[in-house]
mmCIF file with all atom_site columns, C-alpha atoms in Angstrom:
data_model
loop_
_atom_site.group_PDB
_atom_site.id
_atom_site.type_symbol
_atom_site.label_atom_id
_atom_site.label_alt_id
_atom_site.label_comp_id
_atom_site.label_asym_id
_atom_site.label_entity_id
_atom_site.label_seq_id
_atom_site.pdbx_PDB_ins_code
_atom_site.Cartn_x
_atom_site.Cartn_y
_atom_site.Cartn_z
_atom_site.occupancy
_atom_site.B_iso_or_equiv
_atom_site.pdbx_formal_charge
_atom_site.auth_seq_id
_atom_site.auth_comp_id
_atom_site.auth_asym_id
_atom_site.auth_atom_id
_atom_site.pdbx_PDB_model_num
ATOM 1   C CA . MET O 1 1   ? 62.679  -0.277  -23.340 1.00 0.00 ? 26  MET O CA 1
ATOM 2   C CA . HIS O 1 2   ? 59.493  -1.635  -23.040 1.00 0.00 ? 27  HIS O CA 1
ATOM 3   C CA . LYS O 1 3   ? 60.455  -2.496  -19.483 1.00 0.00 ? 28  LYS O CA 1
ATOM 4   C CA . MET O 1 4   ? 61.361  1.444   -18.681 1.00 0.00 ? 29  MET O CA 1
ATOM 5   C CA . VAL O 1 5   ? 58.480  2.888   -21.075 1.00 0.00 ? 30  VAL O CA 1
ATOM 6   C CA . LYS O 1 6   ? 56.025  1.010   -18.660 1.00 0.00 ? 31  LYS O CA 1
ATOM 7   C CA . MET O 1 7   ? 57.625  2.230   -15.468 1.00 0.00 ? 32  MET O CA 1
ATOM 8   C CA . THR O 1 8   ? 57.108  6.262   -16.439 1.00 0.00 ? 33  THR O CA 1
ATOM 9   C CA . GLU O 1 9   ? 53.725  7.836   -16.403 1.00 0.00 ? 34  GLU O CA 1
ATOM 10  C CA . SER O 1 10  ? 54.211  10.735  -18.320 1.00 0.00 ? 35  SER O CA 1
ATOM 11  C CA . GLU O 1 11  ? 54.124  10.962  -22.710 1.00 0.00 ? 36  GLU O CA 1
ATOM 12  C CA . SER O 1 12  ? 57.411  13.610  -22.148 1.00 0.00 ? 37  SER O CA 1
ATOM 13  C CA . GLN O 1 13  ? 58.608  10.567  -19.968 1.00 0.00 ? 38  GLN O CA 1
ATOM 14  C CA . ARG O 1 14  ? 58.469  8.112   -22.773 1.00 0.00 ? 39  ARG O CA 1
ATOM 15  C CA . ARG O 1 15  ? 59.832  10.140  -25.804 1.00 0.00 ? 40  ARG O CA 1
ATOM 16  C CA . SER O 1 16  ? 62.858  11.043  -23.350 1.00 0.00 ? 41  SER O CA 1
ATOM 17  C CA . ILE O 1 17  ? 63.591  7.164   -22.344 1.00 0.00 ? 42  ILE O CA 1
ATOM 18  C CA . LYS O 1 18  ? 63.408  6.676   -26.454 1.00 0.00 ? 43  LYS O CA 1
ATOM 19  C CA . ARG O 1 19  ? 65.349  9.605   -27.584 1.00 0.00 ? 44  ARG O CA 1
ATOM 20  C CA . ASP O 1 20  ? 67.607  9.876   -24.910 1.00 0.00 ? 45  ASP O CA 1
ATOM 21  C CA . GLN O 1 21  ? 67.977  6.568   -23.019 1.00 0.00 ? 46  GLN O CA 1
ATOM 22  C CA . LEU O 1 22  ? 69.171  4.484   -25.742 1.00 0.00 ? 47  LEU O CA 1
ATOM 23  C CA . PHE O 1 23  ? 72.362  3.987   -28.255 1.00 0.00 ? 48  PHE O CA 1
ATOM 24  C CA . GLY O 1 24  ? 73.666  1.629   -30.537 1.00 0.00 ? 49  GLY O CA 1
ATOM 25  C CA . ILE O 1 25  ? 76.495  0.866   -32.813 1.00 0.00 ? 50  ILE O CA 1
ATOM 26  C CA . GLU O 1 26  ? 75.861  -1.278  -35.859 1.00 0.00 ? 51  GLU O CA 1
ATOM 27  C CA . LEU O 1 27  ? 78.966  -1.831  -38.123 1.00 0.00 ? 52  LEU O CA 1
ATOM 28  C CA . GLN O 1 28  ? 77.340  -3.441  -40.880 1.00 0.00 ? 53  GLN O CA 1
ATOM 29  C CA . SER O 1 29  ? 74.432  -1.877  -43.254 1.00 0.00 ? 54  SER O CA 1
ATOM 30  C CA . TYR O 1 30  ? 71.903  -4.889  -42.929 1.00 0.00 ? 55  TYR O CA 1
ATOM 31  C CA . MET O 1 31  ? 72.365  -5.583  -39.697 1.00 0.00 ? 56  MET O CA 1
ATOM 32  C CA . PHE O 1 32  ? 71.477  -1.878  -38.972 1.00 0.00 ? 57  PHE O CA 1
ATOM 33  C CA . THR O 1 33  ? 68.387  -1.826  -41.395 1.00 0.00 ? 58  THR O CA 1
ATOM 34  C CA . ILE O 1 34  ? 66.910  -5.030  -39.503 1.00 0.00 ? 59  ILE O CA 1
ATOM 35  C CA . ALA O 1 35  ? 67.408  -3.284  -36.385 1.00 0.00 ? 60  ALA O CA 1
ATOM 36  C CA . THR O 1 36  ? 66.116  -0.235  -37.116 1.00 0.00 ? 61  THR O CA 1
ATOM 37  C CA . THR O 1 37  ? 63.330  -2.082  -39.532 1.00 0.00 ? 62  THR O CA 1
ATOM 38  C CA . ASN O 1 38  ? 62.796  -3.427  -36.103 1.00 0.00 ? 63  ASN O CA 1
ATOM 39  C CA . MET O 1 39  ? 62.593  -0.139  -33.720 1.00 0.00 ? 64  MET O CA 1
ATOM 40  C CA . ILE O 1 40  ? 59.948  1.291   -35.848 1.00 0.00 ? 65  ILE O CA 1
ATOM 41  C CA . LEU O 1 41  ? 57.749  -2.229  -35.687 1.00 0.00 ? 66  LEU O CA 1
ATOM 42  C CA . ARG O 1 42  ? 58.138  -1.905  -32.127 1.00 0.00 ? 67  ARG O CA 1
ATOM 43  C CA . GLY O 1 43  ? 56.939  1.619   -31.792 1.00 0.00 ? 68  GLY O CA 1
ATOM 44  C CA . ASP O 1 44  ? 60.832  3.854   -31.296 1.00 0.00 ? 69  ASP O CA 1
ATOM 45  C CA . GLY O 1 45  ? 61.682  4.998   -34.796 1.00 0.00 ? 70  GLY O CA 1
ATOM 46  C CA . LYS O 1 46  ? 65.487  4.819   -34.797 1.00 0.00 ? 71  LYS O CA 1
ATOM 47  C CA . SER O 1 47  ? 66.211  6.270   -31.641 1.00 0.00 ? 72  SER O CA 1
ATOM 48  C CA . ASN O 1 48  ? 70.225  6.305   -31.215 1.00 0.00 ? 73  ASN O CA 1
ATOM 49  C CA . LEU O 1 49  ? 71.486  3.733   -33.511 1.00 0.00 ? 74  LEU O CA 1
ATOM 50  C CA . HIS O 1 50  ? 74.094  4.349   -35.584 1.00 0.00 ? 75  HIS O CA 1
ATOM 51  C CA . ASN O 1 51  ? 75.599  2.858   -38.631 1.00 0.00 ? 76  ASN O CA 1
ATOM 52  C CA . MET O 1 52  ? 79.418  3.558   -38.061 1.00 0.00 ? 77  MET O CA 1
ATOM 53  C CA . ASP O 1 53  ? 82.663  1.301   -37.043 1.00 0.00 ? 78  ASP O CA 1
ATOM 54  C CA . PHE O 1 54  ? 82.163  1.201   -32.734 1.00 0.00 ? 79  PHE O CA 1
ATOM 55  C CA . LEU O 1 55  ? 86.055  0.187   -32.814 1.00 0.00 ? 80  LEU O CA 1
ATOM 56  C CA . ARG O 1 56  ? 86.874  3.815   -33.972 1.00 0.00 ? 81  ARG O CA 1
ATOM 57  C CA . GLN O 1 57  ? 84.703  5.480   -32.016 1.00 0.00 ? 82  GLN O CA 1
ATOM 58  C CA . ASN O 1 58  ? 86.640  7.084   -28.838 1.00 0.00 ? 83  ASN O CA 1
ATOM 59  C CA . PRO O 1 59  ? 85.382  6.023   -25.976 1.00 0.00 ? 84  PRO O CA 1
ATOM 60  C CA . LYS O 1 60  ? 85.978  9.232   -23.767 1.00 0.00 ? 85  LYS O CA 1
ATOM 61  C CA . GLN O 1 61  ? 83.101  10.478  -26.785 1.00 0.00 ? 86  GLN O CA 1
ATOM 62  C CA . ILE O 1 62  ? 80.902  7.301   -25.852 1.00 0.00 ? 87  ILE O CA 1
ATOM 63  C CA . GLN O 1 63  ? 81.325  8.065   -22.087 1.00 0.00 ? 88  GLN O CA 1
ATOM 64  C CA . LEU O 1 64  ? 79.529  11.981  -22.514 1.00 0.00 ? 89  LEU O CA 1
ATOM 65  C CA . LYS O 1 65  ? 76.049  9.560   -23.662 1.00 0.00 ? 90  LYS O CA 1
ATOM 66  C CA . GLY O 1 66  ? 76.229  8.652   -20.320 1.00 0.00 ? 91  GLY O CA 1
ATOM 67  C CA . CYS O 1 67  ? 75.792  4.925   -20.913 1.00 0.00 ? 92  CYS O CA 1
ATOM 68  C CA . THR O 1 68  ? 75.264  1.995   -17.646 1.00 0.00 ? 93  THR O CA 1
ATOM 69  C CA . VAL O 1 69  ? 73.936  -0.081  -18.968 1.00 0.00 ? 94  VAL O CA 1
ATOM 70  C CA . GLY O 1 70  ? 76.686  -1.614  -22.678 1.00 0.00 ? 95  GLY O CA 1
ATOM 71  C CA . MET O 1 71  ? 75.522  -4.951  -24.275 1.00 0.00 ? 96  MET O CA 1
ATOM 72  C CA . MET O 1 72  ? 77.259  -6.649  -26.972 1.00 0.00 ? 97  MET O CA 1
ATOM 73  C CA . ASN O 1 73  ? 77.611  -10.071 -28.993 1.00 0.00 ? 98  ASN O CA 1
ATOM 74  C CA . PRO O 1 74  ? 80.989  -9.026  -31.065 1.00 0.00 ? 99  PRO O CA 1
ATOM 75  C CA . PRO O 1 75  ? 82.028  -10.597 -33.847 1.00 0.00 ? 100 PRO O CA 1
ATOM 76  C CA . TYR O 1 76  ? 84.257  -14.110 -33.843 1.00 0.00 ? 101 TYR O CA 1
ATOM 77  C CA . SER O 1 77  ? 87.433  -15.131 -35.013 1.00 0.00 ? 102 SER O CA 1
ATOM 78  C CA . GLN O 1 78  ? 88.550  -12.146 -36.360 1.00 0.00 ? 103 GLN O CA 1
ATOM 79  C CA . GLY O 1 79  ? 92.013  -11.209 -34.915 1.00 0.00 ? 104 GLY O CA 1
ATOM 80  C CA . SER O 1 80  ? 94.937  -11.956 -34.841 1.00 0.00 ? 105 SER O CA 1
ATOM 81  C CA . LYS O 1 81  ? 98.189  -10.671 -33.824 1.00 0.00 ? 106 LYS O CA 1
ATOM 82  C CA . ALA O 1 82  ? 98.071  -8.391  -37.128 1.00 0.00 ? 107 ALA O CA 1
ATOM 83  C CA . ASN O 1 83  ? 94.951  -7.266  -35.572 1.00 0.00 ? 108 ASN O CA 1
ATOM 84  C CA . PRO O 1 84  ? 94.880  -7.314  -32.616 1.00 0.00 ? 109 PRO O CA 1
ATOM 85  C CA . ASP O 1 85  ? 92.066  -5.403  -32.069 1.00 0.00 ? 110 ASP O CA 1
ATOM 86  C CA . LEU O 1 86  ? 89.884  -7.725  -33.832 1.00 0.00 ? 111 LEU O CA 1
ATOM 87  C CA . TYR O 1 87  ? 89.612  -10.345 -30.738 1.00 0.00 ? 112 TYR O CA 1
ATOM 88  C CA . GLU O 1 88  ? 86.498  -10.793 -29.105 1.00 0.00 ? 113 GLU O CA 1
ATOM 89  C CA . ILE O 1 89  ? 88.190  -9.340  -25.911 1.00 0.00 ? 114 ILE O CA 1
ATOM 90  C CA . SER O 1 90  ? 88.985  -6.418  -27.677 1.00 0.00 ? 115 SER O CA 1
ATOM 91  C CA . PHE O 1 91  ? 85.517  -5.565  -28.291 1.00 0.00 ? 116 PHE O CA 1
ATOM 92  C CA . THR O 1 92  ? 85.028  -6.265  -24.546 1.00 0.00 ? 117 THR O CA 1
ATOM 93  C CA . GLU O 1 93  ? 88.016  -4.118  -23.272 1.00 0.00 ? 118 GLU O CA 1
ATOM 94  C CA . HIS O 1 94  ? 86.312  -0.724  -25.728 1.00 0.00 ? 119 HIS O CA 1
ATOM 95  C CA . LEU O 1 95  ? 82.877  -1.661  -24.585 1.00 0.00 ? 120 LEU O CA 1
ATOM 96  C CA . LEU O 1 96  ? 84.315  -1.085  -20.780 1.00 0.00 ? 121 LEU O CA 1
ATOM 97  C CA . ASP O 1 97  ? 86.349  2.463   -21.738 1.00 0.00 ? 122 ASP O CA 1
ATOM 98  C CA . SER O 1 98  ? 83.422  3.164   -23.359 1.00 0.00 ? 123 SER O CA 1
ATOM 99  C CA . LEU O 1 99  ? 80.799  3.040   -20.187 1.00 0.00 ? 124 LEU O CA 1
ATOM 100 C CA . THR O 1 100 ? 80.190  5.693   -17.260 1.00 0.00 ? 125 THR O CA 1
ATOM 101 C CA . GLU O 1 101 ? 81.895  4.850   -13.959 1.00 0.00 ? 126 GLU O CA 1
ATOM 102 C CA . GLY O 1 102 ? 79.686  2.279   -12.308 1.00 0.00 ? 127 GLY O CA 1
ATOM 103 C CA . ALA O 1 103 ? 78.108  1.024   -15.448 1.00 0.00 ? 128 ALA O CA 1
ATOM 104 C CA . ARG O 1 104 ? 77.930  -2.822  -16.342 1.00 0.00 ? 129 ARG O CA 1
ATOM 105 C CA . ALA O 1 105 ? 78.212  -4.458  -18.883 1.00 0.00 ? 130 ALA O CA 1
ATOM 106 C CA . ILE O 1 106 ? 77.805  -8.087  -20.517 1.00 0.00 ? 131 ILE O CA 1
ATOM 107 C CA . VAL O 1 107 ? 78.924  -9.794  -23.274 1.00 0.00 ? 132 VAL O CA 1
ATOM 108 C CA . ILE O 1 108 ? 78.790  -12.954 -25.177 1.00 0.00 ? 133 ILE O CA 1
ATOM 109 C CA . ILE O 1 109 ? 82.351  -14.292 -25.973 1.00 0.00 ? 134 ILE O CA 1
ATOM 110 C CA . PRO O 1 110 ? 83.696  -17.314 -26.659 1.00 0.00 ? 135 PRO O CA 1
ATOM 111 C CA . GLN O 1 111 ? 85.674  -19.221 -24.187 1.00 0.00 ? 136 GLN O CA 1
ATOM 112 C CA . SER O 1 112 ? 88.692  -19.781 -26.121 1.00 0.00 ? 137 SER O CA 1
ATOM 113 C CA . SER O 1 113 ? 88.755  -15.334 -26.159 1.00 0.00 ? 138 SER O CA 1
ATOM 114 C CA . VAL O 1 114 ? 89.147  -15.348 -22.726 1.00 0.00 ? 139 VAL O CA 1
ATOM 115 C CA . THR O 1 115 ? 91.521  -17.950 -21.541 1.00 0.00 ? 140 THR O CA 1
ATOM 116 C CA . GLY O 1 116 ? 94.239  -16.175 -23.806 1.00 0.00 ? 141 GLY O CA 1
ATOM 117 C CA . GLU O 1 117 ? 95.129  -17.962 -27.005 1.00 0.00 ? 142 GLU O CA 1
ATOM 118 C CA . SER O 1 118 ? 97.530  -15.479 -27.802 1.00 0.00 ? 143 SER O CA 1
ATOM 119 C CA . LYS O 1 119 ? 100.115 -12.913 -25.754 1.00 0.00 ? 144 LYS O CA 1
ATOM 120 C CA . GLU O 1 120 ? 98.110  -10.088 -26.624 1.00 0.00 ? 145 GLU O CA 1
ATOM 121 C CA . GLU O 1 121 ? 94.492  -11.595 -25.362 1.00 0.00 ? 146 GLU O CA 1
ATOM 122 C CA . GLN O 1 122 ? 96.361  -12.406 -22.452 1.00 0.00 ? 147 GLN O CA 1
ATOM 123 C CA . ASN O 1 123 ? 97.264  -8.707  -22.243 1.00 0.00 ? 148 ASN O CA 1
ATOM 124 C CA . ILE O 1 124 ? 94.049  -7.303  -22.590 1.00 0.00 ? 149 ILE O CA 1
ATOM 125 C CA . LYS O 1 125 ? 92.569  -9.838  -20.300 1.00 0.00 ? 150 LYS O CA 1
ATOM 126 C CA . ASN O 1 126 ? 94.804  -8.668  -17.699 1.00 0.00 ? 151 ASN O CA 1
ATOM 127 C CA . SER O 1 127 ? 93.812  -4.601  -18.442 1.00 0.00 ? 152 SER O CA 1
ATOM 128 C CA . ILE O 1 128 ? 90.593  -5.719  -18.548 1.00 0.00 ? 153 ILE O CA 1
ATOM 129 C CA . LEU O 1 129 ? 90.950  -7.085  -14.334 1.00 0.00 ? 154 LEU O CA 1
ATOM 130 C CA . LYS O 1 130 ? 93.495  -4.464  -13.598 1.00 0.00 ? 155 LYS O CA 1
ATOM 131 C CA . ASN O 1 131 ? 90.360  -1.573  -14.575 1.00 0.00 ? 156 ASN O CA 1
ATOM 132 C CA . HIS O 1 132 ? 86.959  -3.708  -14.221 1.00 0.00 ? 157 HIS O CA 1
ATOM 133 C CA . THR O 1 133 ? 85.653  -6.325  -12.302 1.00 0.00 ? 158 THR O CA 1
ATOM 134 C CA . LEU O 1 134 ? 84.669  -9.016  -13.097 1.00 0.00 ? 159 LEU O CA 1
ATOM 135 C CA . GLU O 1 135 ? 80.801  -9.257  -11.362 1.00 0.00 ? 160 GLU O CA 1
ATOM 136 C CA . GLY O 1 136 ? 80.132  -13.164 -13.038 1.00 0.00 ? 161 GLY O CA 1
ATOM 137 C CA . VAL O 1 137 ? 80.283  -15.599 -15.884 1.00 0.00 ? 162 VAL O CA 1
ATOM 138 C CA . ILE O 1 138 ? 77.205  -17.621 -17.179 1.00 0.00 ? 163 ILE O CA 1
ATOM 139 C CA . THR O 1 139 ? 78.572  -20.567 -19.443 1.00 0.00 ? 164 THR O CA 1
ATOM 140 C CA . LEU O 1 140 ? 75.871  -21.286 -21.634 1.00 0.00 ? 165 LEU O CA 1
ATOM 141 C CA . ASN O 1 141 ? 74.474  -24.221 -23.097 1.00 0.00 ? 166 ASN O CA 1
ATOM 142 C CA . LYS O 1 142 ? 76.323  -24.997 -26.196 1.00 0.00 ? 167 LYS O CA 1
ATOM 143 C CA . ASN O 1 143 ? 73.076  -26.000 -28.730 1.00 0.00 ? 168 ASN O CA 1
ATOM 144 C CA . THR O 1 144 ? 72.400  -22.313 -27.935 1.00 0.00 ? 169 THR O CA 1
ATOM 145 C CA . PHE O 1 145 ? 74.809  -21.001 -30.763 1.00 0.00 ? 170 PHE O CA 1
ATOM 146 C CA . TYR O 1 146 ? 73.341  -24.355 -32.646 1.00 0.00 ? 171 TYR O CA 1
ATOM 147 C CA . GLY O 1 147 ? 76.691  -24.928 -35.829 1.00 0.00 ? 172 GLY O CA 1
ATOM 148 C CA . VAL O 1 148 ? 78.612  -21.985 -34.475 1.00 0.00 ? 173 VAL O CA 1
ATOM 149 C CA . GLY O 1 149 ? 81.331  -24.555 -34.651 1.00 0.00 ? 174 GLY O CA 1
ATOM 150 C CA . THR O 1 150 ? 82.631  -23.092 -31.109 1.00 0.00 ? 175 THR O CA 1
ATOM 151 C CA . ASN O 1 151 ? 83.779  -24.349 -27.521 1.00 0.00 ? 176 ASN O CA 1
ATOM 152 C CA . SER O 1 152 ? 80.817  -23.082 -25.264 1.00 0.00 ? 177 SER O CA 1
ATOM 153 C CA . MET O 1 153 ? 80.369  -19.366 -24.973 1.00 0.00 ? 178 MET O CA 1
ATOM 154 C CA . HIS O 1 154 ? 80.043  -17.134 -22.029 1.00 0.00 ? 179 HIS O CA 1
ATOM 155 C CA . CYS O 1 155 ? 78.117  -14.519 -21.131 1.00 0.00 ? 180 CYS O CA 1
ATOM 156 C CA . ARG O 1 156 ? 80.980  -12.241 -18.595 1.00 0.00 ? 181 ARG O CA 1
ATOM 157 C CA . ILE O 1 157 ? 78.948  -9.237  -16.693 1.00 0.00 ? 182 ILE O CA 1
ATOM 158 C CA . TYR O 1 158 ? 81.608  -6.345  -15.460 1.00 0.00 ? 183 TYR O CA 1
ATOM 159 C CA . CYS O 1 159 ? 81.709  -3.586  -13.739 1.00 0.00 ? 184 CYS O CA 1
ATOM 160 C CA . ARG O 1 160 ? 83.214  -0.454  -14.979 1.00 0.00 ? 185 ARG O CA 1
ATOM 161 C CA . ASN O 1 161 ? 85.413  0.688   -12.651 1.00 0.00 ? 186 ASN O CA 1
ATOM 162 C CA . PRO O 1 162 ? 86.321  4.168   -11.091 1.00 0.00 ? 187 PRO O CA 1
ATOM 163 C CA . THR O 1 163 ? 89.219  5.381   -13.485 1.00 0.00 ? 188 THR O CA 1
#
């Protein structure tokens, strides 16, 4: 946001960036509170940050907001055969499906989620690769998330293909 604001010439453009060009969703109310407080301290108010369940949102409705960049660090180790929507890679697919055509997304997920430990994860991975473009993978230092107990984390960069 600060980079975009620095590139503007008028106060109305700055207000428009803060009001119209940022959008976020956080499920946990305490994290939502921390995020909005941080935004207030940085001079943004709370912009378009919403306290709701991202996975329950219709991707087509989110697309109408015109989001061109998506960033996500989904919760880890929540998915199961009984609840495949909570696999990290499920969050990734939902994010990609929520962005506009040609948009980019970066997600931080454990390596295990993209190798596909379960048939459900493999199917989701195949769906992502069929409908989107993987542009890059960055393996993070194993100490980036010290004490998490997962194998190396990856930043995966995707581009949303035309539907």
